XYZ file of C-alpha atoms in Angstrom:
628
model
C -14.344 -27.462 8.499
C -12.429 -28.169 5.779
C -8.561 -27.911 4.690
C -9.455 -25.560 2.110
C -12.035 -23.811 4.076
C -9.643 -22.934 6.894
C -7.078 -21.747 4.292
C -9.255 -20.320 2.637
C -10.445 -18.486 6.079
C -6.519 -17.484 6.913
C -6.238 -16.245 3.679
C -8.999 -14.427 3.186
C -8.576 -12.458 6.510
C -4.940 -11.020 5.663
C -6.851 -9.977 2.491
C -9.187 -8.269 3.838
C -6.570 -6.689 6.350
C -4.841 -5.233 3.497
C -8.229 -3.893 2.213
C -8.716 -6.595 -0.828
C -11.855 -7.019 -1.686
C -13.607 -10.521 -1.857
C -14.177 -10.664 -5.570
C -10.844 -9.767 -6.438
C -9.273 -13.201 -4.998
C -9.523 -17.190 -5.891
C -7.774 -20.021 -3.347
C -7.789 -23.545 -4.459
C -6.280 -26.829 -3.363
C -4.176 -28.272 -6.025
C -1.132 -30.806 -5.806
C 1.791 -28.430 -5.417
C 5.392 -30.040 -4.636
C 5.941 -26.274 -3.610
C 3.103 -26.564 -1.414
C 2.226 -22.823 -2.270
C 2.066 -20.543 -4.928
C 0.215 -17.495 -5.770
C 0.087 -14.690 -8.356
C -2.326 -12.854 -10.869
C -4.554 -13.346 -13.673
C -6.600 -11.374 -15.724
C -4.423 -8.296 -15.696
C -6.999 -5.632 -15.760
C -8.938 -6.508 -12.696
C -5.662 -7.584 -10.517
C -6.993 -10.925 -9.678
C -4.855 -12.878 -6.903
C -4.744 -16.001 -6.593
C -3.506 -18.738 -4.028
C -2.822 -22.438 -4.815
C -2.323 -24.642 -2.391
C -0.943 -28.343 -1.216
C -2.694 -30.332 1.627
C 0.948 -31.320 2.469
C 1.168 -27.135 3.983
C -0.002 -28.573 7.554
C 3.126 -30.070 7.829
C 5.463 -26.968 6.710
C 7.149 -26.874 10.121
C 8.053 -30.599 9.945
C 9.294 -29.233 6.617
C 11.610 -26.502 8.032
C 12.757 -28.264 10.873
C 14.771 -30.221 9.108
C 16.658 -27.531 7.053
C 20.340 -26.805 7.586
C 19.900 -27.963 10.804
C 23.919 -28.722 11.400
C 25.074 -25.309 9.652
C 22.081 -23.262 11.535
C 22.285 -25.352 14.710
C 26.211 -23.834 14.685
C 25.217 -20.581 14.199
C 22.529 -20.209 16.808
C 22.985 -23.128 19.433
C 19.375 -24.451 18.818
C 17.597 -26.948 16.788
C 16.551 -24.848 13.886
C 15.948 -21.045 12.864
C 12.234 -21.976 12.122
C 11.868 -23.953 15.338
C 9.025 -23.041 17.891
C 7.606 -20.517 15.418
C 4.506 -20.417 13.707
C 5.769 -21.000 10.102
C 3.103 -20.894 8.452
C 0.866 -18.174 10.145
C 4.626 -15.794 8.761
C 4.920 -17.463 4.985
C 1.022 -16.779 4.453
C 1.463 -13.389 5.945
C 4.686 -13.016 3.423
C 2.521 -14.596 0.483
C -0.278 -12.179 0.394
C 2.114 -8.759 1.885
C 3.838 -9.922 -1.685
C 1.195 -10.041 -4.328
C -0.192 -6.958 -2.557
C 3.216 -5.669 -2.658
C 3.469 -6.046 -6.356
C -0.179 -3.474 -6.475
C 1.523 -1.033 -3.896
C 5.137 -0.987 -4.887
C 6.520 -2.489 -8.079
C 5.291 -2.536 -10.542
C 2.299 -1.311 -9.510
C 1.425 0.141 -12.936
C 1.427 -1.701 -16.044
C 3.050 1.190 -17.932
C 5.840 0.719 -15.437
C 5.966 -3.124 -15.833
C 6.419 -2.418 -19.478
C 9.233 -0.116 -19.240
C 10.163 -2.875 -16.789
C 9.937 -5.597 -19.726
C 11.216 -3.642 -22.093
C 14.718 -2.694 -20.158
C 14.918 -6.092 -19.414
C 14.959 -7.408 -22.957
C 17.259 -4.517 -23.890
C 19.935 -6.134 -21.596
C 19.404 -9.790 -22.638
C 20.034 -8.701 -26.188
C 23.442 -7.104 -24.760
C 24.690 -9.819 -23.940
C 24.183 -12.239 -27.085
C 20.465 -13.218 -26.521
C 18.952 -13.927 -29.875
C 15.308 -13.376 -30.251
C 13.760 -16.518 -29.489
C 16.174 -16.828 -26.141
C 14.933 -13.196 -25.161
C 11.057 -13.968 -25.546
C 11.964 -17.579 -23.307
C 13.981 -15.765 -20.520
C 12.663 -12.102 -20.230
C 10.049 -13.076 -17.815
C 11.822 -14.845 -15.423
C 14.667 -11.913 -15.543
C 11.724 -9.398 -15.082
C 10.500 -11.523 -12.252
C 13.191 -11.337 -10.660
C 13.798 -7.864 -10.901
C 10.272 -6.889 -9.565
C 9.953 -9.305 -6.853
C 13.416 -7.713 -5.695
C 11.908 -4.458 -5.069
C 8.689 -5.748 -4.229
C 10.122 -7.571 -1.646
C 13.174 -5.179 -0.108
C 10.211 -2.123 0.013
C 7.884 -4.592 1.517
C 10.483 -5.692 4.406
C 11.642 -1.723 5.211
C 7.661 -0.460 4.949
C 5.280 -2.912 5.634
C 3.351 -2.351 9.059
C 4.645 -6.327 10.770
C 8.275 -6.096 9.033
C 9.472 -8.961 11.200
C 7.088 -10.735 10.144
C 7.174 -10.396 6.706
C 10.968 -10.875 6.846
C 10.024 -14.278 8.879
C 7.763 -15.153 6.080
C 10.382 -14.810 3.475
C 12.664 -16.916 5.053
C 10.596 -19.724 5.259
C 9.112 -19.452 1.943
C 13.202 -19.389 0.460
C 13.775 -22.107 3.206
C 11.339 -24.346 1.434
C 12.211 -23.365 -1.761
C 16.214 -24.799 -0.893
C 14.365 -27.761 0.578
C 13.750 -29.134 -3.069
C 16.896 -28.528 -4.772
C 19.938 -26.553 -4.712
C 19.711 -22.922 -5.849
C 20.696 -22.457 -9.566
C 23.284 -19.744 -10.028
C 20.464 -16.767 -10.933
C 18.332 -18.058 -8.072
C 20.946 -17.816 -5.809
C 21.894 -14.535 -6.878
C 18.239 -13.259 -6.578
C 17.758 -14.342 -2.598
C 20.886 -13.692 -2.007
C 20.480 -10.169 -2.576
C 17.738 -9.557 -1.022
C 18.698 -11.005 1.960
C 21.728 -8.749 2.158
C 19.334 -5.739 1.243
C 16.330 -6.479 3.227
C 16.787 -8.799 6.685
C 17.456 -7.507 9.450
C 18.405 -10.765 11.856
C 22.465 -10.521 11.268
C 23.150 -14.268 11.324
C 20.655 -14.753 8.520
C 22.703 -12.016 6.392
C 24.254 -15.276 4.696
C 20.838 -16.977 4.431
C 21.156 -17.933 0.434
C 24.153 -20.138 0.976
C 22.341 -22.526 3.207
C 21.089 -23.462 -0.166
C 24.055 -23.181 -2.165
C 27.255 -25.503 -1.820
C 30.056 -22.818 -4.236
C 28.225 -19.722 -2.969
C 31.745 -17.701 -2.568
C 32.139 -17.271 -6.372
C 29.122 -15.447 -6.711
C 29.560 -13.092 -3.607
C 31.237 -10.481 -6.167
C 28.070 -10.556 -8.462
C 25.682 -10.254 -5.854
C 27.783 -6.899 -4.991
C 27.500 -5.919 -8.657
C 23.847 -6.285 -8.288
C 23.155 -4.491 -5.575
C 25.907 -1.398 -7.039
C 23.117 -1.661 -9.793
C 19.848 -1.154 -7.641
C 21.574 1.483 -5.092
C 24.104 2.847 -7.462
C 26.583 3.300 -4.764
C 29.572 0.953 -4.541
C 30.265 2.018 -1.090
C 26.766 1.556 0.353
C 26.723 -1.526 -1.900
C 30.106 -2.880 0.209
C 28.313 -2.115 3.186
C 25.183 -4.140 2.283
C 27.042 -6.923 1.782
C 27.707 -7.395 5.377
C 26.572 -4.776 7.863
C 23.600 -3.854 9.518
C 21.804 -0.765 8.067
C 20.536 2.423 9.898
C 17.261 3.451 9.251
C 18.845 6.594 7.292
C 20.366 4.486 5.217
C 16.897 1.650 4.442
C 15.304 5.440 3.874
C 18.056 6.628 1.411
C 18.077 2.885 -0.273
C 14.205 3.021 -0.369
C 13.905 6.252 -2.508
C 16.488 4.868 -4.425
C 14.305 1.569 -5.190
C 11.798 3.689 -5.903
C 12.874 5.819 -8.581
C 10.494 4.872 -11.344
C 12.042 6.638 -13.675
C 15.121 4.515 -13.434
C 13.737 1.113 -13.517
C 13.897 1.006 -17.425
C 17.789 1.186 -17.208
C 18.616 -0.521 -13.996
C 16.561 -3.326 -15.292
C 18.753 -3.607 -18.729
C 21.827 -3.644 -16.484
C 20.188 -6.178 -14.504
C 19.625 -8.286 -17.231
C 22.777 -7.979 -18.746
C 24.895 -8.790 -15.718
C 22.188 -11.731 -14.399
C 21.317 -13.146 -17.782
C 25.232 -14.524 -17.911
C 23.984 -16.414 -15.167
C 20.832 -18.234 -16.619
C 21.194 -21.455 -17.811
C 19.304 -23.323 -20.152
C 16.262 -24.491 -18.684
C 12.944 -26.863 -19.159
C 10.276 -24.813 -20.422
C 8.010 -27.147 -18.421
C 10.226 -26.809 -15.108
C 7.966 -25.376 -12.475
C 10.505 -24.766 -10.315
C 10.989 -21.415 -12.179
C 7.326 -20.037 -12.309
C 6.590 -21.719 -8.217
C 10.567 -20.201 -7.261
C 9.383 -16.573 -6.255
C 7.666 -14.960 -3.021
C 4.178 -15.334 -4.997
C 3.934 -14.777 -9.015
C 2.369 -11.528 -9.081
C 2.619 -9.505 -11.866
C 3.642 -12.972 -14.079
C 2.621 -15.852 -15.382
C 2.053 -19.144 -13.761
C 3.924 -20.763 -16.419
C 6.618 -19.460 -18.058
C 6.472 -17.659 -22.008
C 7.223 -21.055 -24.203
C 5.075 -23.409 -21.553
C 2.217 -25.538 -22.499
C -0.690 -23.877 -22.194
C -2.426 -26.942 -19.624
C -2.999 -24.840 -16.639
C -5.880 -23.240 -15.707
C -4.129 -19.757 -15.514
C -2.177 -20.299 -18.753
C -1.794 -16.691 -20.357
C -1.733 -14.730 -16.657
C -1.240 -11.258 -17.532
C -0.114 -11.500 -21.610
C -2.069 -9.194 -23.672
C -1.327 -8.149 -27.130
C -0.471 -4.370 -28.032
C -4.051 -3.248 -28.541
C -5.470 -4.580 -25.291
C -2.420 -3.363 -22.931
C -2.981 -0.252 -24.631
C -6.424 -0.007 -23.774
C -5.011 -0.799 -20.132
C -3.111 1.953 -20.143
C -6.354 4.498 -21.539
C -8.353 2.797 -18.703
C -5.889 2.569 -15.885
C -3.455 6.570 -15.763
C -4.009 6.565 -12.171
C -3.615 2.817 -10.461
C -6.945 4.241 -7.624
C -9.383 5.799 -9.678
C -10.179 3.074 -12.794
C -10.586 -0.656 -13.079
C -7.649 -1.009 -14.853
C -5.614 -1.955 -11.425
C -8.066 -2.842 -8.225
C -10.037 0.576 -7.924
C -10.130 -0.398 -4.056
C -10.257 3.216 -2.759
C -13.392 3.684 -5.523
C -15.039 0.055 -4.485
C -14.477 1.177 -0.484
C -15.891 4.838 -1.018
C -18.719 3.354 -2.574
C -19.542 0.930 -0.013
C -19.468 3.454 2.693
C -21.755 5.859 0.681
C -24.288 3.149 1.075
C -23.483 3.207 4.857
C -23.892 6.572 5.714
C -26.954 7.736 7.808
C -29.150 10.391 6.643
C -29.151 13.169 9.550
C -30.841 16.395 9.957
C -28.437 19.563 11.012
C -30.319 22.741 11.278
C -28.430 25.195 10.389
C -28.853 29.011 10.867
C -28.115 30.910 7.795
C -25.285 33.626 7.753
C -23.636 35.837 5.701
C -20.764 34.887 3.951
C -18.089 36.087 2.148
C -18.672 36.175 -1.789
C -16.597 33.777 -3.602
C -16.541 31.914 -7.091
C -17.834 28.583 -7.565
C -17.896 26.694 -10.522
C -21.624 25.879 -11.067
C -21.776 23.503 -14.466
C -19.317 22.479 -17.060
C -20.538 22.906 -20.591
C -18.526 19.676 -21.546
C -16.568 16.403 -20.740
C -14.632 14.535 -22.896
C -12.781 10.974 -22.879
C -9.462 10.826 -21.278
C -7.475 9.270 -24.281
C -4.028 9.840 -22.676
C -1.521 10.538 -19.639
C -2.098 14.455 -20.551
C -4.917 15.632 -18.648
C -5.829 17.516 -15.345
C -6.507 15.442 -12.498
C -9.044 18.047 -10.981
C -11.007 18.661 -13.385
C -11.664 14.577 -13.901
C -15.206 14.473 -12.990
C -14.671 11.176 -10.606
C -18.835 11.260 -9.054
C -19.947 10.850 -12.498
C -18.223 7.730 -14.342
C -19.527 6.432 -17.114
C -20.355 2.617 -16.526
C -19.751 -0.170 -19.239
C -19.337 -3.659 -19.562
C -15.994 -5.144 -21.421
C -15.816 -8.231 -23.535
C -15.920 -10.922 -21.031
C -19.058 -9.102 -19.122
C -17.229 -7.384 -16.494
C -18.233 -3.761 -15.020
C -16.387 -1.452 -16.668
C -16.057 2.206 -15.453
C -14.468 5.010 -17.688
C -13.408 8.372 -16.208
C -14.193 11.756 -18.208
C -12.486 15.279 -17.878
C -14.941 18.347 -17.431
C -14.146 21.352 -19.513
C -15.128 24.857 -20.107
C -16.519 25.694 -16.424
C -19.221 28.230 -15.776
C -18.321 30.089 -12.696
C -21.370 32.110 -10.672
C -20.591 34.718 -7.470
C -22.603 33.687 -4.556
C -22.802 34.843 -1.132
C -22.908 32.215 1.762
C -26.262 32.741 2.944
C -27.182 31.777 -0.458
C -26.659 28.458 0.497
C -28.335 28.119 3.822
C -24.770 29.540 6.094
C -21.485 29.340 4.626
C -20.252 26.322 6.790
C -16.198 25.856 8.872
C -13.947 23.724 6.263
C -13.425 20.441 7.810
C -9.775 18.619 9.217
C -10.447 15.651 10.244
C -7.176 14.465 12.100
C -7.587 10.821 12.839
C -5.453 8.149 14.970
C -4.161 5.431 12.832
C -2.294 3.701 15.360
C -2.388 -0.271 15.949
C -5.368 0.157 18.902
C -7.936 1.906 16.591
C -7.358 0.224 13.020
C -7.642 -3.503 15.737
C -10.352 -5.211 13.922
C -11.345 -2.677 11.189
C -12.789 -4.816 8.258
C -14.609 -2.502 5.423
C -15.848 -5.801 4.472
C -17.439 -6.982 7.520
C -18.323 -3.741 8.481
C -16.552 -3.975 11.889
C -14.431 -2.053 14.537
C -13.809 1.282 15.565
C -12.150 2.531 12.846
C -15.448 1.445 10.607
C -17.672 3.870 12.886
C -15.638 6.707 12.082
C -15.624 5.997 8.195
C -19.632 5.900 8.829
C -19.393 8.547 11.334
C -17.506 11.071 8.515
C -19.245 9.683 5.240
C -22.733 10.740 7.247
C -21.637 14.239 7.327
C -20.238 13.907 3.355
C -23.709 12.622 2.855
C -25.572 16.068 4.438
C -23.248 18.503 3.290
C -23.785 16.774 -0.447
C -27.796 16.470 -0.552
C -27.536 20.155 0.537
C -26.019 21.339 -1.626
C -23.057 22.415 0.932
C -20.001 20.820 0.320
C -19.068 22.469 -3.131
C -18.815 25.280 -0.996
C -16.387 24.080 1.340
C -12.429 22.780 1.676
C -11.750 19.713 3.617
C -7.899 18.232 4.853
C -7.241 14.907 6.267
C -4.650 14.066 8.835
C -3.241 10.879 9.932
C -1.381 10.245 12.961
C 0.879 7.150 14.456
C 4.365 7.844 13.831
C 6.258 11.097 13.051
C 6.241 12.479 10.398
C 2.274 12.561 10.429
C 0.510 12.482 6.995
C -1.276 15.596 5.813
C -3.369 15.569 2.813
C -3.236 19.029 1.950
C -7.048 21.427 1.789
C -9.003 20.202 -1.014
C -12.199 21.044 -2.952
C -14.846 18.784 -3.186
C -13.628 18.361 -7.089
C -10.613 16.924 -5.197
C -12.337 14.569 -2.964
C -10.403 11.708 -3.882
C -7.397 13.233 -1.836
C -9.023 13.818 1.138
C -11.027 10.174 1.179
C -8.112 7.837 -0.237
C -6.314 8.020 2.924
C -9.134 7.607 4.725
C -10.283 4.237 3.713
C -6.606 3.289 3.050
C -5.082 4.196 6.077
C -1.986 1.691 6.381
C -1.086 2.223 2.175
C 2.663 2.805 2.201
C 1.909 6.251 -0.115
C -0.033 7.820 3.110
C 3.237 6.841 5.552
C 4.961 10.020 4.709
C 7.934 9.056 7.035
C 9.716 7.601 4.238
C 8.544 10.282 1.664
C 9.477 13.184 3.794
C 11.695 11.766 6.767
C 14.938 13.276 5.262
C 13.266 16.611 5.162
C 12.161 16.174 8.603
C 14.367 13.764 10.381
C 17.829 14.910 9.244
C 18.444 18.567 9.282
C 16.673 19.412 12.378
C 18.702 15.757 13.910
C 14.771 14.843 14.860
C 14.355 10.561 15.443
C 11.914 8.731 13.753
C 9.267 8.176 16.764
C 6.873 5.393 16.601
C 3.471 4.771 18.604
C 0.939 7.389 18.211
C 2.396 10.544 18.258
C 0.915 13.848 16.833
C 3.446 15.935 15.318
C 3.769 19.779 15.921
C 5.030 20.200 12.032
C 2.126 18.646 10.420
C -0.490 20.749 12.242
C 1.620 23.819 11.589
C 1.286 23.243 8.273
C -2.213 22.264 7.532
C -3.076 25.435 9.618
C -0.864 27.872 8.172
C -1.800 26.444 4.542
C -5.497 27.472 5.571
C -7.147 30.597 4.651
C -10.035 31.396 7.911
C -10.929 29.131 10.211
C -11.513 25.267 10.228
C -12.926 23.013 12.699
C -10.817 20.338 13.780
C -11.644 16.936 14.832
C -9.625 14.373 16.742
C -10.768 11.179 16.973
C -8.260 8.849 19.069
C -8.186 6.332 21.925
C -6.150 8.728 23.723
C -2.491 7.323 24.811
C -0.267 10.103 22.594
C 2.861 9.119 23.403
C 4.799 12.731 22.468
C 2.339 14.519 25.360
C 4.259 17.811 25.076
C 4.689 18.716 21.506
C 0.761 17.051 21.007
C -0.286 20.156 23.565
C 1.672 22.892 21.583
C -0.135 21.298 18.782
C -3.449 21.457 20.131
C -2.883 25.030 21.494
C -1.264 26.656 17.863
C -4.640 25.206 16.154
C -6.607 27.343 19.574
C -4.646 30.045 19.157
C -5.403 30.351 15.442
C -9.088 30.572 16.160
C -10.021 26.890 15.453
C -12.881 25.227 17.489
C -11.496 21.521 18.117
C -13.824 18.147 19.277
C -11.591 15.550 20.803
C -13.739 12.461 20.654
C -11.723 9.820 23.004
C -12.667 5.987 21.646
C -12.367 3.164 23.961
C -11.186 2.467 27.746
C -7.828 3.825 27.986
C -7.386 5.707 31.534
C -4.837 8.286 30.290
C -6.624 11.835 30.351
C -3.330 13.720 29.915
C -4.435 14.468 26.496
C -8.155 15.435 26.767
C -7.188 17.471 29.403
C -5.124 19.801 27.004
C -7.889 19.752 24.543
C -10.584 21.205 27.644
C -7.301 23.444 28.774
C -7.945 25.712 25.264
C -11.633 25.434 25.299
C -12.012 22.507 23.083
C -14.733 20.080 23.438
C -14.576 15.978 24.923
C -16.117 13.117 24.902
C -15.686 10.113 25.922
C -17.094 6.854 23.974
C -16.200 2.850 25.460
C -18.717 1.459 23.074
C -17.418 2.622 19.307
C -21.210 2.033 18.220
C -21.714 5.665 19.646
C -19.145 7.113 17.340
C -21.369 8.079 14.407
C -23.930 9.643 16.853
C -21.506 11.606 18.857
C -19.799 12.853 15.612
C -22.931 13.943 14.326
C -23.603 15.945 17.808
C -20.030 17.757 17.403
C -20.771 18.882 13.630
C -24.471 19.912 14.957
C -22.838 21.921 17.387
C -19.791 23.772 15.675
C -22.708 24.356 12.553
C -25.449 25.836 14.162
């Protein structure tokens, strides 16, 4: 096999482990003096793309030799980088980043022009003329992205250490080649203070960096910018964080609505820091944790690479972006992965028979047509009544699959009684185990693991309830569990579909871990810890129950080892006492029958599956059962 192939092969896999689909992806071997680089092209399809050097083999030859007399003082051994596999973590940190830039920052282009814009609002502060604004703007704005990209990567993603590993060595290799400019200092440097968690590596950026201490000041400035706190900003500088605070400092990075002006006072304060530079230098565009959401080259390069122009557009065609891409999941404007995935598993899902025996039901109002749907030509529009089974398919300039989203309007609403419809069938929770033993080898693009049976398993009963004409009828909810908080999706109609299946097929995306989105409501006033593992959380099921209106039939699909065993049996029992008929369906050979046994204790159904083929079959049983 070749270099490339197996590359290509390692690459490809943490991809696909981040749910990327094949098509959206290039890897080539080039000659690279930074041995790796990666970014995007072609803007509104999200492309990634990886280049690298033969020379990558011998990255831990590479690191092995850095700082080894100011590291080997610091930590009594050879090296920080010694006996670990470097380049299994910078990969790992290459494609978490690029990713990163999709799930995090910018993650929309109208936010990466508010981005831009801030950013060229600050240079011009501070004496940029025109021309020196258009030449350094992108590098400032790379900076200020990766930042955030980076620092929420390190506190969210699901292998932090790793990432964090993968950083280092990346910056590592980066200081191998020349000492860090003033700017580039400043941007590791705080970054490392804001994201790593390893305290000797807190001063990591002056490894690199020979009259680091009159910068130290700056570096606080910066980070009194991003957290706009001076006195968490002190602490940052040189103390470990609690996880209260990496929560606190994450919402903070996160407020969209601020990146516009902490960008301009990013710019301001680093641009007096940027020297004059080689438009033809790639150290600049090759200096960053990957180059999504940039150019390869810098604006002002010669246009001699194959990726010259990576995400410029004019006015008309970012505009167009923006028409074709107001929410990041459901248009091809940014990766629609969630619509690509849902797709895919349509085309999986068996066709079963359930007979069901009619009853009456009580009457309600559907919605049975919509006398019209028009073009979404703005951000001011309902997002339930955007008729997302029916897009309208095109092809763009360049020949690419095009899909445009329309909003229905003027609704015709009918009364109908259950029976009507062949038995007004239980709404649907699924509640689903996340954890690091079920998701172990789910690929959607393989078609593999556990975690792909249930997707079949659930998308079979979408399939029924859809081709017979139940599931209009009908409210579904979706919750995962792993660590507390657990996610809930809230009850949604089958116009709202999209709720209830994102977090299904994207079950590690950072915006379905609600412990950072809701872990200061939860965590600190009731003085409740964060708990990792699999744990299924008492609060969650209170609320998806007591948000419910009748009865729902609950299925639990897990492996089994629930670490919090006495708050996941009051769980179990409020849903039971509420009137709720539940299936545990245990997956794999776990021993541990603590749980099931709660489930049987309130008269809820289990079963037992070691082979996760049986999963779709077994599933289909349960909703046979609880239907008829």
């Amino acid at each position: 096999m070749t270099r490339e192939k197996k590359m290509r092969n390692k690459i490809e896999r943490l991809l696909f482990d981040q749910n990327w689909g094949n098509s959206q992806f290039e890897i080539t071997e080039v000659e690279d003096p930074h041995l790796i680089s990666a970014g995007t092209h072609d803007t509104g399809h999200w492309k990634i793309f990886v280049d690298f050097d033969k020379r990558i083999d011998k990255l831990d030859d590479i690191l092995g030799k850095i700082n080894v007399s100011t590291i080997d003082k610091l930590r009594g051994q050879r090296s920080y980088f010694d006996g670990k596999d470097n380049l299994d973590s910078l990969l790992y940190f290459v494609v978490g980043h690029e990713v990163g830039h999709w799930k995090h920052c910018p993650g929309h282009i109208d936010d990466r022009e508010e981005i831009m814009s801030g950013v060229a609002e600050g240079l011009q502060r501070i004496g940029f003329d025109s021309e020196k604004v258009e030449n350094q703007s992108q590098r400032v704005y790379n900076m200020f992205a990766d930042i955030l990209d980076n620092v929420m990567s390190m506190y969210r993603d699901k292998k932090k250490e790793k990432f964090q590993e993968g950083f280092l060595g990346f910056y590592a290799k980066e200081g191998s080649l020349s000492e860090y400019s003033d700017d580039f200092y400043l941007f590791v440097d705080t970054q490392v203070r804001l994201g790593i968690d390893e305290p000797l590596m807190k001063k990591f950026a002056s490894f690199f960096r020979k009259d680091k201490d009159a910068l130290s000041n700056v570096t606080k400035e910066i980070l009194n910018i991003l957290v706009e706190d001076s006195s968490l900003a002190a602490k940052i500088m040189n103390e470990q964080l609690t996880l209260q605070e990496k929560v606190d400092i994450y919402h903070r990075l996160n407020e969209k609505n601020k990146w516009h002006r902490k960008a301009r006072d990013f710019a301001s304060l680093l641009g007096k820091y940027i020297k004059e530079q080689d438009p033809n230098d790639n150290r600049l565009s090759h200096g960053y944790g990957g180059q999504s959401g940039k150019p390869r080259q810098q604006q002002g390069s010669k246009g001699n690479n194959k990726h010259e122009g990576c995400n410029h557009a004019d006015d008309k065609n970012i505009r167009e972006l923006v028409k074709r891409s107001l929410d990041k999941g459901h248009s091809v404007g940014y990766a629609p992965k969630t619509i690509a995935l849902d797709e895919l598993y349509k085309m999986r899902a068996e066709r079963i028979v359930m007979d069901l025996k009619k009853r009456e039901g009580d009457m309600y109002r559907l919605a049975v047509a919509y006398l019209q749907r028009k073009e979404i030509t703005n951000s001011n529009f309902n997002m339930n009544n955007v008729d997302w089974q029916n897009p309208e398919v095109g092809m763009d300039e360049k020949g690419q699959l095009t899909l445009d989203f329309l909003e229905k309007l003027n609704p015709v609403f009918a009364n109908k009684k259950g029976a009507e419809k062949g038995g007004r069938l239980p709404d649907i929770l699924f509640i689903v185990d996340r954890s690091g033993s079920v998701i172990e080898g789910y690929d959607p693009g393989r078609g593999t693991g556990a975690y792909d049976m249930i997707l079949r398993s659930m998308y079979s009963v979408f399939k029924y309830l859809e081709d017979n004409n139940q599931i209009q009828n009908m409210r579904f909810g979706t919750i995962l569990f792993d660590n507390i908080p657990n996610y809930f999706s809230g009850w949604k109609t089958f116009y709202d579909m999209q709720d209830i299946k994102d977090p299904l097929l994207m079950p590690g995306d950072p915006k379905f871990n609600p412990e950072i989105n809701f872990i200061m409501k939860k965590m600190i006033p009731k003085q409740r810890g964060f708990l990792g593992g699999t744990n299924l959380d008492l609060d969650t099921i209170v609320e998806a129950t007591d948000d419910k209106q009748g009865n729902y039939w609950a299925i639990i699909i897990s492996d089994g080892e629930i670490h919090n065993r006495g708050e996941a049996r009051e769980a179990v029992q409020y849903m039971a006492d509420k009137g709720n008929p539940i299936s545990f369906i245990r997956v794999g050979y776990s021993m541990d029958n603590e749980f099931a046994e709660y489930v049987s204790e309130v008269g809820g159904q289990v079963y037992h599956v070691k082979d996760a083929s049986d999963l779709s079959k077994l599933v289909l049983k349960e909703a046979k059962h609880h239907y008829a």
